[in-house]
PDB file of C-alpha atoms in Angstrom:
ATOM      1  CA  PRO A  31    -165.921  92.547-116.068  1.00  0.00           C
ATOM      2  CA  ASN A  32    -162.893  90.368-116.498  1.00  0.00           C
ATOM      3  CA  SER A  33    -160.609  92.315-118.829  1.00  0.00           C
ATOM      4  CA  GLY A  34    -157.600  90.127-118.167  1.00  0.00           C
ATOM      5  CA  ILE A  35    -156.135  87.222-120.054  1.00  0.00           C
ATOM      6  CA  GLY A  36    -158.929  84.788-119.146  1.00  0.00           C
ATOM      7  CA  ARG A  37    -158.484  84.656-115.391  1.00  0.00           C
ATOM      8  CA  PRO A  38    -160.102  86.376-112.394  1.00  0.00           C
ATOM      9  CA  LYS A  39    -158.441  89.543-111.183  1.00  0.00           C
ATOM     10  CA  PRO A  40    -156.249  89.304-108.098  1.00  0.00           C
ATOM     11  CA  ALA A  41    -156.999  91.391-105.035  1.00  0.00           C
ATOM     12  CA  PRO A  42    -155.643  94.909-105.516  1.00  0.00           C
ATOM     13  CA  SER A  43    -152.297  95.721-103.974  1.00  0.00           C
ATOM     14  CA  ARG A  44    -150.869  99.100-103.083  1.00  0.00           C
ATOM     15  CA  LEU A  45    -147.257  99.026-104.272  1.00  0.00           C
ATOM     16  CA  PRO A  46    -145.123 102.146-104.610  1.00  0.00           C
ATOM     17  CA  ILE A  47    -143.839 103.076-108.041  1.00  0.00           C
ATOM     18  CA  ALA A  48    -140.239 104.264-107.895  1.00  0.00           C
ATOM     19  CA  ALA A  49    -140.307 106.303-111.113  1.00  0.00           C
ATOM     20  CA  PRO A  50    -137.391 108.605-110.240  1.00  0.00           C
ATOM     21  CA  THR A  51    -134.988 105.640-110.226  1.00  0.00           C
ATOM     22  CA  MET A  52    -136.423 103.956-113.328  1.00  0.00           C
ATOM     23  CA  ASP A  53    -133.433 104.713-115.581  1.00  0.00           C
ATOM     24  CA  LYS A  54    -131.125 102.914-113.169  1.00  0.00           C
ATOM     25  CA  ILE A  55    -133.260  99.781-113.068  1.00  0.00           C
ATOM     26  CA  ILE A  56    -134.941  99.592-116.482  1.00  0.00           C
ATOM     27  CA  PRO A  57    -132.691 100.381-119.452  1.00  0.00           C
ATOM     28  CA  ARG A  58    -134.306 102.537-122.139  1.00  0.00           C
ATOM     29  CA  ARG A  59    -133.598  99.828-124.712  1.00  0.00           C
ATOM     30  CA  LEU A  60    -133.234  96.159-124.027  1.00  0.00           C
ATOM     31  CA  PRO A  61    -129.948  94.724-125.242  1.00  0.00           C
ATOM     32  CA  PRO A  62    -130.394  92.684-128.466  1.00  0.00           C
ATOM     33  CA  CYS A  63    -129.904  89.412-126.612  1.00  0.00           C
ATOM     34  CA  PHE A  64    -133.069  90.163-124.586  1.00  0.00           C
ATOM     35  CA  ALA A  65    -135.206  91.306-127.493  1.00  0.00           C
ATOM     36  CA  ALA A  66    -135.319  88.106-129.562  1.00  0.00           C
ATOM     37  CA  PRO A  67    -136.476  84.797-128.075  1.00  0.00           C
ATOM     38  CA  GLN A  68    -133.978  81.990-128.303  1.00  0.00           C
ATOM     39  CA  ALA A  69    -135.370  79.441-130.761  1.00  0.00           C
ATOM     40  CA  GLN A  70    -133.501  76.461-129.307  1.00  0.00           C
ATOM     41  CA  ALA A  71    -135.163  76.761-125.872  1.00  0.00           C
ATOM     42  CA  SER A  72    -137.681  74.030-125.110  1.00  0.00           C
ATOM     43  CA  GLY A  73    -139.931  76.108-122.863  1.00  0.00           C
ATOM     44  CA  ALA A  74    -140.944  79.679-122.249  1.00  0.00           C
ATOM     45  CA  ILE A  75    -141.540  82.013-119.344  1.00  0.00           C
ATOM     46  CA  LEU A  76    -144.803  83.942-119.283  1.00  0.00           C
ATOM     47  CA  LEU A  77    -144.960  86.907-116.917  1.00  0.00           C
ATOM     48  CA  PHE A  78    -148.284  88.606-116.193  1.00  0.00           C
ATOM     49  CA  SER A  79    -149.249  91.861-114.541  1.00  0.00           C
ATOM     50  CA  ALA A  80    -152.674  93.388-113.973  1.00  0.00           C
ATOM     51  CA  ASP A  81    -154.375  95.935-111.769  1.00  0.00           C
ATOM     52  CA  PRO A  82    -151.303  97.129-109.792  1.00  0.00           C
ATOM     53  CA  ARG A  83    -153.102  99.987-107.995  1.00  0.00           C
ATOM     54  CA  GLY A  84    -149.775 101.666-107.272  1.00  0.00           C
ATOM     55  CA  TYR A  85    -148.820 105.211-106.494  1.00  0.00           C
ATOM     56  CA  LEU A  86    -145.896 107.460-107.330  1.00  0.00           C
ATOM     57  CA  GLY A  87    -143.676 108.478-104.454  1.00  0.00           C
ATOM     58  CA  PRO A  88    -141.899 111.832-104.589  1.00  0.00           C
ATOM     59  CA  CYS A  89    -138.431 110.290-104.307  1.00  0.00           C
ATOM     60  CA  GLY A  90    -138.822 106.523-103.978  1.00  0.00           C
ATOM     61  CA  CYS A  91    -137.309 106.594-100.509  1.00  0.00           C
ATOM     62  CA  SER A  92    -140.308 105.671 -98.363  1.00  0.00           C
ATOM     63  CA  GLU A  93    -139.645 103.613 -95.288  1.00  0.00           C
ATOM     64  CA  ASN A  94    -140.240  99.881 -95.555  1.00  0.00           C
ATOM     65  CA  MET A  95    -140.709  99.784 -99.342  1.00  0.00           C
ATOM     66  CA  ARG A  96    -141.393  96.216-100.461  1.00  0.00           C
ATOM     67  CA  GLY A  97    -141.800  96.326-104.199  1.00  0.00           C
ATOM     68  CA  GLY A  98    -143.178  98.549-106.861  1.00  0.00           C
ATOM     69  CA  ILE A  99    -142.573  98.849-110.557  1.00  0.00           C
ATOM     70  CA  ALA A 100    -138.812  98.853-110.026  1.00  0.00           C
ATOM     71  CA  ARG A 101    -138.995  95.420-108.397  1.00  0.00           C
ATOM     72  CA  ALA A 102    -141.288  94.124-111.139  1.00  0.00           C
ATOM     73  CA  ALA A 103    -138.864  95.418-113.773  1.00  0.00           C
ATOM     74  CA  PHE A 104    -135.968  93.744-112.007  1.00  0.00           C
ATOM     75  CA  GLN A 105    -137.841  90.410-112.045  1.00  0.00           C
ATOM     76  CA  VAL A 106    -138.577  90.711-115.771  1.00  0.00           C
ATOM     77  CA  LEU A 107    -134.986  91.639-116.614  1.00  0.00           C
ATOM     78  CA  GLU A 108    -133.644  88.797-114.456  1.00  0.00           C
ATOM     79  CA  ALA A 109    -135.919  86.316-116.253  1.00  0.00           C
ATOM     80  CA  ARG A 110    -134.637  87.603-119.603  1.00  0.00           C
ATOM     81  CA  LYS A 111    -131.070  86.729-118.588  1.00  0.00           C
ATOM     82  CA  GLY A 112    -131.904  83.022-118.712  1.00  0.00           C
ATOM     83  CA  SER A 113    -131.990  80.706-121.685  1.00  0.00           C
ATOM     84  CA  LEU A 114    -135.787  80.571-122.026  1.00  0.00           C
ATOM     85  CA  PRO A 115    -137.715  83.143-124.054  1.00  0.00           C
ATOM     86  CA  VAL A 116    -139.805  85.534-121.943  1.00  0.00           C
ATOM     87  CA  LEU A 117    -143.184  87.036-122.781  1.00  0.00           C
ATOM     88  CA  TYR A 118    -144.421  89.841-120.545  1.00  0.00           C
ATOM     89  CA  LEU A 119    -148.202  90.371-120.761  1.00  0.00           C
ATOM     90  CA  ASP A 120    -150.521  92.758-118.948  1.00  0.00           C
ATOM     91  CA  GLY A 121    -154.152  91.975-118.182  1.00  0.00           C
ATOM     92  CA  GLY A 122    -155.347  95.572-117.999  1.00  0.00           C
ATOM     93  CA  ASP A 123    -156.728  97.949-115.391  1.00  0.00           C
ATOM     94  CA  SER A 124    -153.126  99.001-114.858  1.00  0.00           C
ATOM     95  CA  LEU A 125    -153.165 102.722-115.573  1.00  0.00           C
ATOM     96  CA  PHE A 126    -155.543 104.173-112.994  1.00  0.00           C
ATOM     97  CA  GLY A 127    -156.698 102.964-109.594  1.00  0.00           C
ATOM     98  CA  GLN A 128    -160.259 104.292-109.471  1.00  0.00           C
ATOM     99  CA  HIS A 129    -163.125 104.980-111.863  1.00  0.00           C
ATOM    100  CA  THR A 130    -163.352 108.725-111.282  1.00  0.00           C
ATOM    101  CA  LEU A 131    -160.761 111.381-110.479  1.00  0.00           C
ATOM    102  CA  THR A 132    -161.199 114.717-108.807  1.00  0.00           C
ATOM    103  CA  PRO A 133    -159.656 117.665-110.651  1.00  0.00           C
ATOM    104  CA  ALA A 134    -156.918 117.752-108.012  1.00  0.00           C
ATOM    105  CA  GLN A 135    -155.997 114.114-108.774  1.00  0.00           C
ATOM    106  CA  VAL A 136    -155.818 114.355-112.570  1.00  0.00           C
ATOM    107  CA  LEU A 137    -152.223 115.566-113.003  1.00  0.00           C
ATOM    108  CA  GLN A 138    -150.723 113.089-110.518  1.00  0.00           C
ATOM    109  CA  GLU A 139    -152.742 110.170-111.896  1.00  0.00           C
ATOM    110  CA  GLU A 140    -151.774 111.000-115.485  1.00  0.00           C
ATOM    111  CA  ARG A 141    -148.114 111.143-114.436  1.00  0.00           C
ATOM    112  CA  LYS A 142    -148.496 107.738-112.804  1.00  0.00           C
ATOM    113  CA  ALA A 143    -150.070 106.292-115.959  1.00  0.00           C
ATOM    114  CA  LEU A 144    -147.241 107.728-118.086  1.00  0.00           C
ATOM    115  CA  ALA A 145    -144.620 106.277-115.732  1.00  0.00           C
ATOM    116  CA  LEU A 146    -146.297 102.854-115.779  1.00  0.00           C
ATOM    117  CA  ALA A 147    -146.531 102.899-119.574  1.00  0.00           C
ATOM    118  CA  GLU A 148    -142.861 103.817-119.899  1.00  0.00           C
ATOM    119  CA  ALA A 149    -141.888 101.071-117.459  1.00  0.00           C
ATOM    120  CA  MET A 150    -143.972  98.490-119.357  1.00  0.00           C
ATOM    121  CA  LYS A 151    -142.287  99.467-122.621  1.00  0.00           C
ATOM    122  CA  ARG A 152    -138.844  99.182-121.078  1.00  0.00           C
ATOM    123  CA  MET A 153    -139.705  95.768-119.668  1.00  0.00           C
ATOM    124  CA  GLY A 154    -140.565  94.592-123.184  1.00  0.00           C
ATOM    125  CA  LEU A 155    -144.348  94.351-122.872  1.00  0.00           C
ATOM    126  CA  ALA A 156    -145.555  92.026-125.640  1.00  0.00           C
ATOM    127  CA  VAL A 157    -149.264  92.881-125.445  1.00  0.00           C
ATOM    128  CA  ARG A 158    -151.894  94.009-122.988  1.00  0.00           C
ATOM    129  CA  ALA A 159    -155.628  93.766-122.577  1.00  0.00           C
ATOM    130  CA  THR A 160    -157.449  96.922-121.570  1.00  0.00           C
ATOM    131  CA  GLY A 161    -159.875  97.381-118.726  1.00  0.00           C
ATOM    132  CA  GLU A 162    -162.323 100.003-117.510  1.00  0.00           C
ATOM    133  CA  LEU A 163    -159.703 101.603-115.258  1.00  0.00           C
ATOM    134  CA  ASP A 164    -157.393 102.141-118.239  1.00  0.00           C
ATOM    135  CA  ASP A 165    -159.951 104.503-119.797  1.00  0.00           C
ATOM    136  CA  VAL A 166    -160.520 106.816-116.837  1.00  0.00           C
ATOM    137  CA  ARG A 167    -158.950 109.677-118.849  1.00  0.00           C
ATOM    138  CA  GLY A 168    -160.475 108.430-122.110  1.00  0.00           C
ATOM    139  CA  ALA A 169    -159.481 105.960-124.819  1.00  0.00           C
ATOM    140  CA  GLY A 170    -157.447 108.672-126.583  1.00  0.00           C
ATOM    141  CA  PHE A 171    -155.200 109.148-123.539  1.00  0.00           C
ATOM    142  CA  ARG A 172    -154.726 105.364-123.219  1.00  0.00           C
ATOM    143  CA  GLN A 173    -153.962 104.896-126.903  1.00  0.00           C
ATOM    144  CA  GLY A 174    -151.589 107.860-126.856  1.00  0.00           C
ATOM    145  CA  LEU A 175    -149.337 105.954-124.447  1.00  0.00           C
ATOM    146  CA  GLY A 176    -148.269 103.703-127.331  1.00  0.00           C
ATOM    147  CA  LEU A 177    -148.636 100.374-125.557  1.00  0.00           C
ATOM    148  CA  PRO A 178    -149.347  97.231-127.612  1.00  0.00           C
ATOM    149  CA  GLU A 179    -153.047  96.584-126.980  1.00  0.00           C
ATOM    150  CA  LEU A 180    -155.396  93.698-127.597  1.00  0.00           C
ATOM    151  CA  ALA A 181    -159.061  94.651-127.963  1.00  0.00           C
ATOM    152  CA  PRO A 182    -161.740  92.558-126.200  1.00  0.00           C
ATOM    153  CA  GLY A 183    -162.592  89.507-128.274  1.00  0.00           C
ATOM    154  CA  SER A 184    -159.278  89.654-130.134  1.00  0.00           C
ATOM    155  CA  VAL A 185    -156.485  87.116-130.473  1.00  0.00           C
ATOM    156  CA  LYS A 186    -152.756  87.654-130.829  1.00  0.00           C
ATOM    157  CA  LEU A 187    -150.262  84.869-131.447  1.00  0.00           C
ATOM    158  CA  LEU A 188    -146.800  85.441-130.020  1.00  0.00           C
ATOM    159  CA  GLN A 189    -143.700  83.420-130.730  1.00  0.00           C
ATOM    160  CA  ALA A 190    -141.862  82.189-127.625  1.00  0.00           C
ATOM    161  CA  GLY A 191    -138.941  80.155-128.868  1.00  0.00           C
ATOM    162  CA  SER A 192    -140.430  77.158-130.665  1.00  0.00           C
ATOM    163  CA  ARG A 193    -143.862  77.724-129.145  1.00  0.00           C
ATOM    164  CA  ARG A 194    -146.758  79.863-130.354  1.00  0.00           C
ATOM    165  CA  VAL A 195    -148.623  81.402-127.440  1.00  0.00           C
ATOM    166  CA  GLY A 196    -152.171  82.563-127.997  1.00  0.00           C
ATOM    167  CA  VAL A 197    -153.195  85.626-126.022  1.00  0.00           C
ATOM    168  CA  VAL A 198    -156.859  86.552-125.877  1.00  0.00           C
ATOM    169  CA  ALA A 199    -158.726  89.429-124.287  1.00  0.00           C
ATOM    170  CA  ALA A 200    -162.351  89.094-123.239  1.00  0.00           C
ATOM    171  CA  GLN A 201    -165.026  90.904-121.264  1.00  0.00           C
ATOM    172  CA  ASP A 202    -167.209  87.857-120.640  1.00  0.00           C
ATOM    173  CA  ALA A 203    -167.112  84.061-120.745  1.00  0.00           C
ATOM    174  CA  PRO A 204    -168.654  83.622-124.230  1.00  0.00           C
ATOM    175  CA  GLN A 205    -166.177  86.111-125.711  1.00  0.00           C
ATOM    176  CA  LEU A 206    -163.334  84.301-123.971  1.00  0.00           C
ATOM    177  CA  ALA A 207    -164.502  80.925-125.340  1.00  0.00           C
ATOM    178  CA  ARG A 208    -164.736  82.263-128.919  1.00  0.00           C
ATOM    179  CA  ALA A 209    -161.348  83.974-128.803  1.00  0.00           C
ATOM    180  CA  SER A 210    -159.687  80.930-127.230  1.00  0.00           C
ATOM    181  CA  ALA A 211    -161.109  78.653-129.927  1.00  0.00           C
ATOM    182  CA  GLN A 212    -159.808  81.077-132.562  1.00  0.00           C
ATOM    183  CA  ALA A 213    -156.336  81.086-130.966  1.00  0.00           C
ATOM    184  CA  ARG A 214    -156.202  77.275-131.073  1.00  0.00           C
ATOM    185  CA  LYS A 215    -157.457  77.265-134.671  1.00  0.00           C
ATOM    186  CA  ASP A 216    -154.691  79.752-135.560  1.00  0.00           C
ATOM    187  CA  GLY A 217    -152.000  77.469-134.120  1.00  0.00           C
ATOM    188  CA  ALA A 218    -151.575  78.354-130.465  1.00  0.00           C
TER     189      ALA A 218
END
């Protein structure tokens, strides 16, 4: 099912997650100038992530690394340096890469999910939809990560400068249509 923000999921990618260097790239707290959107801006920047299917490397020093969570964080932080307000949203299926885990995979996959959650928080995640792959270790594990979630069929209005952006989560087309209509009715 489509657990994103009303769009088909992209093809999965296999990007490394450079968790050991996260503190250098993603500050634990965003400076105040990044936290509040600038009301005088006439537009907004919306950044989306979903279904990263990444892995944690032992040291982040693999040959030919092309991206990963560190690169994504850099892009978000660079966007926040501009004059437009930035909303970072996640479409779900971001925590785990497969529906079932062997006992030998559990610890590493939980560590990856924790690292991704921490990175999303540091990047200023506004809200995220949840998908089936987010619940591989159960809804309690997912909720314990403390990420701002939007349940399927729900609407959240976010302020982006002078604009109100409606974010909806849906598992099917009728649910998406109802939530979108509600977002418009609420002022998005």
